[in-house]
Amino acid sequence: MAQKHITLSRWLIEQERSHGHIPASLRLLIEQVARACKRISRTVNRAANSGALGTLGSENVQGEVQKQLDVIANEVLLEANEWGGHLAAMASEELETIHTIPHRYPRGEYLLMFDPLDGSSNIEVNITIGTIFSVLHLPDGVGTVRAEHFLQPGRQQVAAGYCTYGPQTTLVLTLGHGVAMFTLDVEDSGFVLIKEDVTIPREAREFAINMSNMRHWDAPVRRYIDECLAGRDGPRGKDFNMRWVASMVADVHRVLERGGVFLYPWDRREPDRPGKLRLLYEANPMALLVEQAGGQALAGAERILDIVPTSLHQRAAVMLGSSDEVERLGRYHREANGVE
Ligand code: AHG
Ligand code: MN
Ligand code: MN
């Protein structure tokens, strides 16, 4: 029997029609984001031949050196999503301030946030990179859209997802009713459903963390990793495996596919900063996906999706993945705080 061929458009229409999970405007917005990801995917594929590799000599608002592809991906997303009429404004890791929709286009009811290109350090070495996005509702009754309207806790996201540019281009999406995965079929250049109801196994024997920062970690993270490293002879009584791609999209994708934990904790290198990863563009969308797949996502003792943001480019500590493991990490943090 021929395999059922469900395109992203068809899947989204079914989410709208039969399940009532989304309104038409959100469906069209997601389709637009997916089209932008397709363009970024093509640009990434051709980057070595078209001269789009390397840095630009500029820095973004975070003080990070911008790569050509960071800037190109940002422009593709802005351009693709400006005119559709579904958005009121966008915010990007690569932009200092929010990007409101120009007056020549109709204004919609949603806010879009993105990390245009995640894993920039992997661009030149041809390792998986990606785009992460998150959608919020513009609060009712807002006249002029300002940055403060983006400062909603992550649990209020109406959609979130990412696209990986790796051996395959894969789009992973949640509308708040489970997680679905699509891969780009380059023959007919469309996203096709490969998996629904993605579920992260509760238990795992795999962790992802940048071990070179070990000496800077706080006690609960050190305790957790020490116990994993002690393996079969330690308190966990089993051996663990380690992976670190250094592209959050790729590391989180592995966690969604086969379980495990991904950690980018607070550390002593910059004690005033809550973490390295950005709450609005990285931590929140990934936390929603992971929770929707049955996993957990904490920033320490606290659930990531409950953090009330105070600024656009705010950072957060991130510990997400298999429920039992993240729960244990949360307990170690609470014990260190003297709560348990
Ligand atoms: P970005 O490329 O958007 O700046 O994000 C990079 C992030 C994330 O993708 C990854 O998990 C982490 O930085 C890697 O950090 P280290 O270089 O410290 O390992
Ligand atoms: Mn990133
Ligand atoms: Mn980025």
Coordinates of C-alpha atoms and ligand atoms in Angstrom, one line a residue:
M1 CA 0.0 0.0 0.0
A2 CA 1.3 3.4 -0.9
Q3 CA 2.5 5.5 2.1
K4 CA 0.0 8.2 3.1
H5 CA 1.4 11.5 1.9
I6 CA 0.4 14.2 4.2
T7 CA 1.9 17.6 3.4
L8 CA 2.3 20.3 6.0
S9 CA -0.5 22.3 4.4
R10 CA -2.9 19.3 4.5
W11 CA -1.9 18.6 8.1
L12 CA -2.5 22.2 9.2
I13 CA -5.9 22.3 7.4
E14 CA -6.9 19.2 9.3
Q15 CA -5.8 20.8 12.6
E16 CA -8.0 23.7 11.8
R17 CA -11.0 21.9 10.3
S18 CA -11.4 18.6 12.1
H19 CA -9.7 19.3 15.4
G20 CA -10.3 23.0 15.8
H21 CA -6.8 23.4 17.1
I22 CA -6.0 26.6 15.2
P23 CA -7.7 29.4 13.4
A24 CA -7.0 30.0 9.7
S25 CA -4.7 33.0 10.4
L26 CA -2.4 31.0 12.5
R27 CA -2.3 28.2 9.9
L28 CA -1.3 30.7 7.3
L29 CA 1.3 32.2 9.5
I30 CA 2.9 28.8 10.1
E31 CA 2.9 28.0 6.4
Q32 CA 4.7 31.3 5.9
V33 CA 7.3 30.5 8.5
A34 CA 7.8 27.1 6.9
R35 CA 8.3 28.7 3.4
A36 CA 11.0 30.9 5.0
C37 CA 12.7 27.9 6.5
K38 CA 12.7 26.2 3.0
R39 CA 14.5 29.3 1.6
I40 CA 17.0 29.2 4.4
S41 CA 17.5 25.5 3.9
R42 CA 18.3 26.1 0.2
T43 CA 20.7 29.0 1.1
V44 CA 22.4 26.8 3.7
N45 CA 22.8 23.9 1.1
R46 CA 24.4 26.3 -1.4
A47 CA 26.4 28.4 1.0
A48 CA 29.8 27.0 0.1
N49 CA 29.2 27.5 -3.6
S50 CA 27.6 30.9 -3.4
G51 CA 30.1 32.5 -1.1
A52 CA 27.7 32.8 1.9
L53 CA 30.0 31.3 4.5
G54 CA 32.1 33.3 6.9
T55 CA 31.6 36.3 9.2
L56 CA 30.5 39.8 8.4
G57 CA 32.7 41.8 10.8
S58 CA 29.5 43.0 12.6
E59 CA 28.2 42.1 16.1
N60 CA 24.6 41.5 17.1
V61 CA 22.9 43.0 20.1
Q62 CA 24.2 40.2 22.3
G63 CA 27.8 41.1 21.4
E64 CA 28.2 38.0 19.2
V65 CA 30.0 38.1 15.9
Q66 CA 27.5 37.7 13.1
K67 CA 28.0 35.2 10.4
Q68 CA 26.7 35.9 6.9
L69 CA 24.1 33.2 7.3
D70 CA 22.8 34.7 10.6
V71 CA 22.0 37.9 8.8
I72 CA 20.6 36.2 5.6
A73 CA 18.3 33.9 7.6
N74 CA 17.1 36.9 9.7
E75 CA 16.3 38.8 6.5
V76 CA 14.5 35.9 4.9
L77 CA 12.3 35.5 8.0
L78 CA 11.5 39.2 8.2
E79 CA 10.7 39.6 4.5
A80 CA 8.6 36.4 4.3
N81 CA 6.5 37.2 7.3
E82 CA 6.0 41.0 6.9
W83 CA 3.3 41.1 4.3
G84 CA 1.0 38.2 5.1
G85 CA -1.4 40.1 7.4
H86 CA -1.1 37.7 10.3
L87 CA 1.5 39.5 12.4
A88 CA 1.6 42.6 14.5
A89 CA 5.4 42.5 15.1
M90 CA 8.5 40.2 15.2
A91 CA 11.4 39.9 17.5
S92 CA 14.7 38.3 16.6
E93 CA 17.9 37.3 18.3
E94 CA 19.7 39.3 15.7
L95 CA 17.7 42.6 16.1
E96 CA 18.1 45.0 19.0
T97 CA 14.5 46.2 19.0
I98 CA 11.2 44.7 17.7
H99 CA 10.3 44.8 14.1
T100 CA 6.7 46.2 13.7
I101 CA 4.8 45.4 10.5
P102 CA 5.0 48.4 8.1
H103 CA 1.8 50.4 7.7
R104 CA 1.5 49.5 4.1
Y105 CA 0.5 45.9 5.2
P106 CA -2.5 44.8 7.3
R107 CA -1.8 44.2 10.9
G108 CA -2.5 40.7 12.4
E109 CA -3.1 39.4 15.9
Y110 CA 0.2 37.4 16.4
L111 CA 3.7 38.1 17.5
L112 CA 6.6 36.0 16.0
M113 CA 9.9 35.5 17.7
F114 CA 12.9 33.7 16.2
D115 CA 16.5 32.6 16.5
P116 CA 17.1 32.8 12.7
L117 CA 20.1 30.5 12.7
D118 CA 20.9 28.4 15.7
G119 CA 24.3 26.8 16.0
S120 CA 26.2 29.4 14.1
S121 CA 29.6 28.0 15.3
N122 CA 28.8 24.9 13.2
I123 CA 28.2 26.7 9.9
E124 CA 31.7 26.4 8.5
V125 CA 32.1 22.8 9.6
N126 CA 29.0 21.6 7.8
I127 CA 27.2 20.4 10.9
T128 CA 23.5 20.6 11.6
I129 CA 22.2 24.1 12.3
G130 CA 18.6 25.4 12.4
T131 CA 15.9 28.0 12.9
I132 CA 13.8 28.2 16.1
F133 CA 10.5 30.1 16.3
S134 CA 7.7 30.9 18.8
V135 CA 4.3 32.5 18.3
L136 CA 2.3 34.6 20.9
H137 CA -1.0 36.4 20.7
L138 CA -0.9 40.1 20.8
P139 CA -2.7 41.0 24.0
D140 CA -6.2 42.4 23.4
G141 CA -6.7 46.1 23.0
V142 CA -3.1 47.0 22.1
G143 CA -2.7 50.1 20.0
T144 CA 1.1 50.6 19.4
V145 CA 3.0 47.3 19.7
R146 CA 6.0 47.6 22.0
A147 CA 8.6 45.2 23.3
E148 CA 6.7 44.7 26.5
H149 CA 3.9 42.9 24.6
F150 CA 6.4 40.1 23.9
L151 CA 7.2 39.7 27.6
Q152 CA 4.6 36.9 28.2
P153 CA 5.4 33.6 30.0
G154 CA 6.2 30.8 27.6
R155 CA 3.1 28.8 28.6
Q156 CA 1.1 31.4 26.6
Q157 CA 2.8 30.4 23.3
V158 CA 0.2 29.4 20.7
A159 CA 2.7 27.7 18.5
A160 CA 6.4 26.9 18.6
G161 CA 8.8 24.9 16.5
Y162 CA 12.2 24.6 14.8
C163 CA 13.7 23.5 11.5
T164 CA 17.0 21.7 11.3
Y165 CA 19.3 22.0 8.3
G166 CA 21.2 18.8 8.5
P167 CA 21.3 15.5 6.6
Q168 CA 17.5 16.2 6.2
T169 CA 15.6 19.4 6.6
T170 CA 13.1 18.6 9.3
L171 CA 10.4 20.9 10.7
V172 CA 9.2 20.1 14.2
L173 CA 6.0 21.8 15.3
T174 CA 3.6 22.2 18.2
L175 CA 0.3 24.0 18.3
G176 CA -0.2 23.1 21.9
H177 CA -1.7 19.7 21.1
G178 CA 1.3 17.4 20.8
V179 CA 4.3 17.5 18.5
A180 CA 4.5 16.6 14.8
M181 CA 7.6 16.2 12.6
F182 CA 7.9 16.9 8.8
T183 CA 10.8 16.4 6.5
L184 CA 11.4 18.5 3.4
D185 CA 11.0 16.4 0.2
V186 CA 13.5 18.0 -2.1
E187 CA 11.9 16.4 -5.2
D188 CA 8.6 18.3 -4.8
S189 CA 10.0 20.8 -2.4
G190 CA 7.3 20.4 0.3
F191 CA 7.3 19.4 4.0
V192 CA 5.8 15.9 4.5
L193 CA 4.5 14.5 7.8
I194 CA 6.8 11.8 9.2
K195 CA 5.7 11.5 12.8
E196 CA 2.8 12.6 15.0
D197 CA 2.4 12.4 18.8
V198 CA 6.2 12.5 19.3
T199 CA 6.9 11.1 22.8
I200 CA 10.1 11.5 24.8
P201 CA 10.8 8.3 26.8
R202 CA 10.6 9.0 30.5
E203 CA 13.9 7.3 31.3
A204 CA 17.2 7.9 29.6
R205 CA 20.9 7.1 29.7
E206 CA 22.1 10.0 27.6
F207 CA 23.1 13.6 28.6
A208 CA 24.2 16.6 26.6
I209 CA 26.2 19.4 28.2
N210 CA 29.3 21.3 27.4
M211 CA 31.7 19.5 29.7
S212 CA 34.4 22.0 29.2
N213 CA 32.5 24.3 31.6
M214 CA 32.4 21.8 34.4
R215 CA 34.6 23.8 36.7
H216 CA 32.1 26.7 36.5
W217 CA 29.0 24.8 37.3
D218 CA 26.9 25.0 40.4
A219 CA 26.6 22.1 42.9
P220 CA 23.3 20.5 41.7
V221 CA 24.4 20.2 38.1
R222 CA 27.8 18.9 39.2
R223 CA 26.1 16.3 41.4
Y224 CA 23.9 15.1 38.5
I225 CA 26.7 14.8 36.0
D226 CA 29.1 13.2 38.5
E227 CA 26.5 10.6 39.2
C228 CA 26.0 9.9 35.4
L229 CA 29.8 9.7 35.0
A230 CA 30.1 7.2 37.9
G231 CA 28.0 4.8 35.7
R232 CA 27.1 1.3 36.7
D233 CA 29.2 1.5 39.9
G234 CA 27.7 4.8 41.1
P235 CA 24.4 5.7 42.7
R236 CA 22.5 5.5 39.4
G237 CA 23.6 1.9 38.8
K238 CA 23.8 2.3 35.0
D239 CA 26.2 3.6 32.4
F240 CA 25.4 6.9 30.6
N241 CA 26.4 8.2 27.2
M242 CA 27.3 11.8 26.3
R243 CA 26.6 13.9 23.2
W244 CA 27.2 17.6 22.5
V245 CA 26.6 19.0 19.0
A246 CA 26.7 22.6 20.1
S247 CA 23.6 23.4 18.0
M248 CA 20.7 23.4 20.4
V249 CA 18.3 22.4 17.5
A250 CA 20.3 19.3 16.8
D251 CA 20.7 18.3 20.5
V252 CA 17.1 18.9 21.3
H253 CA 16.0 17.0 18.2
R254 CA 18.0 14.0 19.4
V255 CA 16.2 14.3 22.8
L256 CA 12.8 14.4 21.1
E257 CA 13.7 11.4 18.9
R258 CA 15.2 9.1 21.5
G259 CA 15.2 10.7 24.9
G260 CA 18.0 12.1 27.2
V261 CA 18.6 15.4 28.7
F262 CA 20.0 18.7 27.3
L263 CA 21.6 21.1 29.7
Y264 CA 22.9 24.7 29.4
P265 CA 22.9 25.6 33.1
W266 CA 23.8 28.9 34.8
D267 CA 27.6 28.9 35.5
R268 CA 30.1 31.1 37.2
R269 CA 31.7 32.6 34.1
E270 CA 29.1 35.4 34.1
P271 CA 27.4 35.1 37.4
D272 CA 24.9 37.9 36.8
R273 CA 23.6 36.2 33.7
P274 CA 20.9 33.5 34.4
G275 CA 22.3 31.4 31.5
K276 CA 23.6 31.4 28.0
L277 CA 20.5 30.6 26.0
R278 CA 17.8 33.1 25.2
L279 CA 14.5 32.7 26.9
L280 CA 12.2 34.1 24.1
Y281 CA 14.0 32.6 21.1
E282 CA 15.5 29.4 22.4
A283 CA 14.4 28.2 25.9
N284 CA 10.6 28.9 25.6
P285 CA 9.9 27.3 22.2
M286 CA 12.0 24.2 23.0
A287 CA 10.4 24.0 26.5
L288 CA 6.9 23.9 24.9
L289 CA 7.9 21.3 22.4
V290 CA 9.5 19.1 25.1
E291 CA 6.5 19.4 27.5
Q292 CA 4.1 18.7 24.6
A293 CA 6.1 15.5 23.9
G294 CA 5.8 14.4 27.6
G295 CA 9.1 15.7 28.8
Q296 CA 10.0 18.4 31.3
A297 CA 11.9 21.7 31.0
L298 CA 13.3 23.6 34.0
A299 CA 15.6 26.6 34.5
G300 CA 16.8 25.3 37.9
A301 CA 14.0 24.6 40.4
E302 CA 11.6 26.6 38.2
R303 CA 9.6 25.6 35.1
I304 CA 10.9 27.5 32.1
L305 CA 7.4 28.1 30.8
D306 CA 6.4 29.9 34.0
I307 CA 9.2 32.5 33.9
V308 CA 7.8 36.0 33.4
P309 CA 10.3 37.7 31.0
T310 CA 11.5 41.2 31.9
S311 CA 13.4 42.0 28.7
L312 CA 13.5 40.9 25.1
H313 CA 16.9 39.3 25.0
Q314 CA 16.8 37.8 28.5
R315 CA 18.8 34.6 29.1
A316 CA 17.7 31.5 30.9
A317 CA 19.3 28.3 32.3
V318 CA 18.0 25.3 30.4
M319 CA 17.5 21.7 31.6
L320 CA 15.1 19.7 29.4
G321 CA 14.2 16.3 28.2
S322 CA 13.2 12.9 29.6
S323 CA 10.8 13.5 32.5
D324 CA 12.5 11.3 35.2
E325 CA 15.9 12.9 34.6
V326 CA 14.7 16.5 34.5
E327 CA 12.6 15.8 37.6
R328 CA 15.8 14.5 39.4
L329 CA 17.7 17.7 38.3
G330 CA 14.8 19.8 39.7
R331 CA 15.0 17.9 43.0
Y332 CA 18.8 18.4 43.3
H333 CA 18.2 22.2 42.8
R334 CA 15.5 22.3 45.4
E335 CA 17.6 20.4 47.9
A336 CA 20.5 22.8 47.3
N337 CA 18.1 25.7 48.0
G338 CA 17.1 24.0 51.2
V339 CA 13.5 23.5 50.0
E340 CA 13.5 19.7 50.4
Ligands
AHG1 P1 23.4 30.7 18.4 O1 24.2 30.0 17.3 O2 22.0 31.0 18.0 O3 24.1 31.8 19.1 O4 23.2 29.6 19.5 C1 24.2 28.8 20.0 C2 23.9 28.1 21.2 C3 23.2 26.8 21.1 O5 22.7 26.4 19.8 C4 24.2 25.8 21.6 O6 23.5 24.8 22.4 C5 25.1 26.6 22.4 O7 25.1 27.9 22.0 C6 26.5 26.1 22.3 O8 27.3 26.7 23.2 P2 28.9 26.4 23.5 O9 29.6 26.9 22.3 O10 29.2 27.0 24.8 O11 29.0 24.9 23.5
MN2 MN 20.7 29.8 19.1
MN3 MN 21.3 32.3 16.4

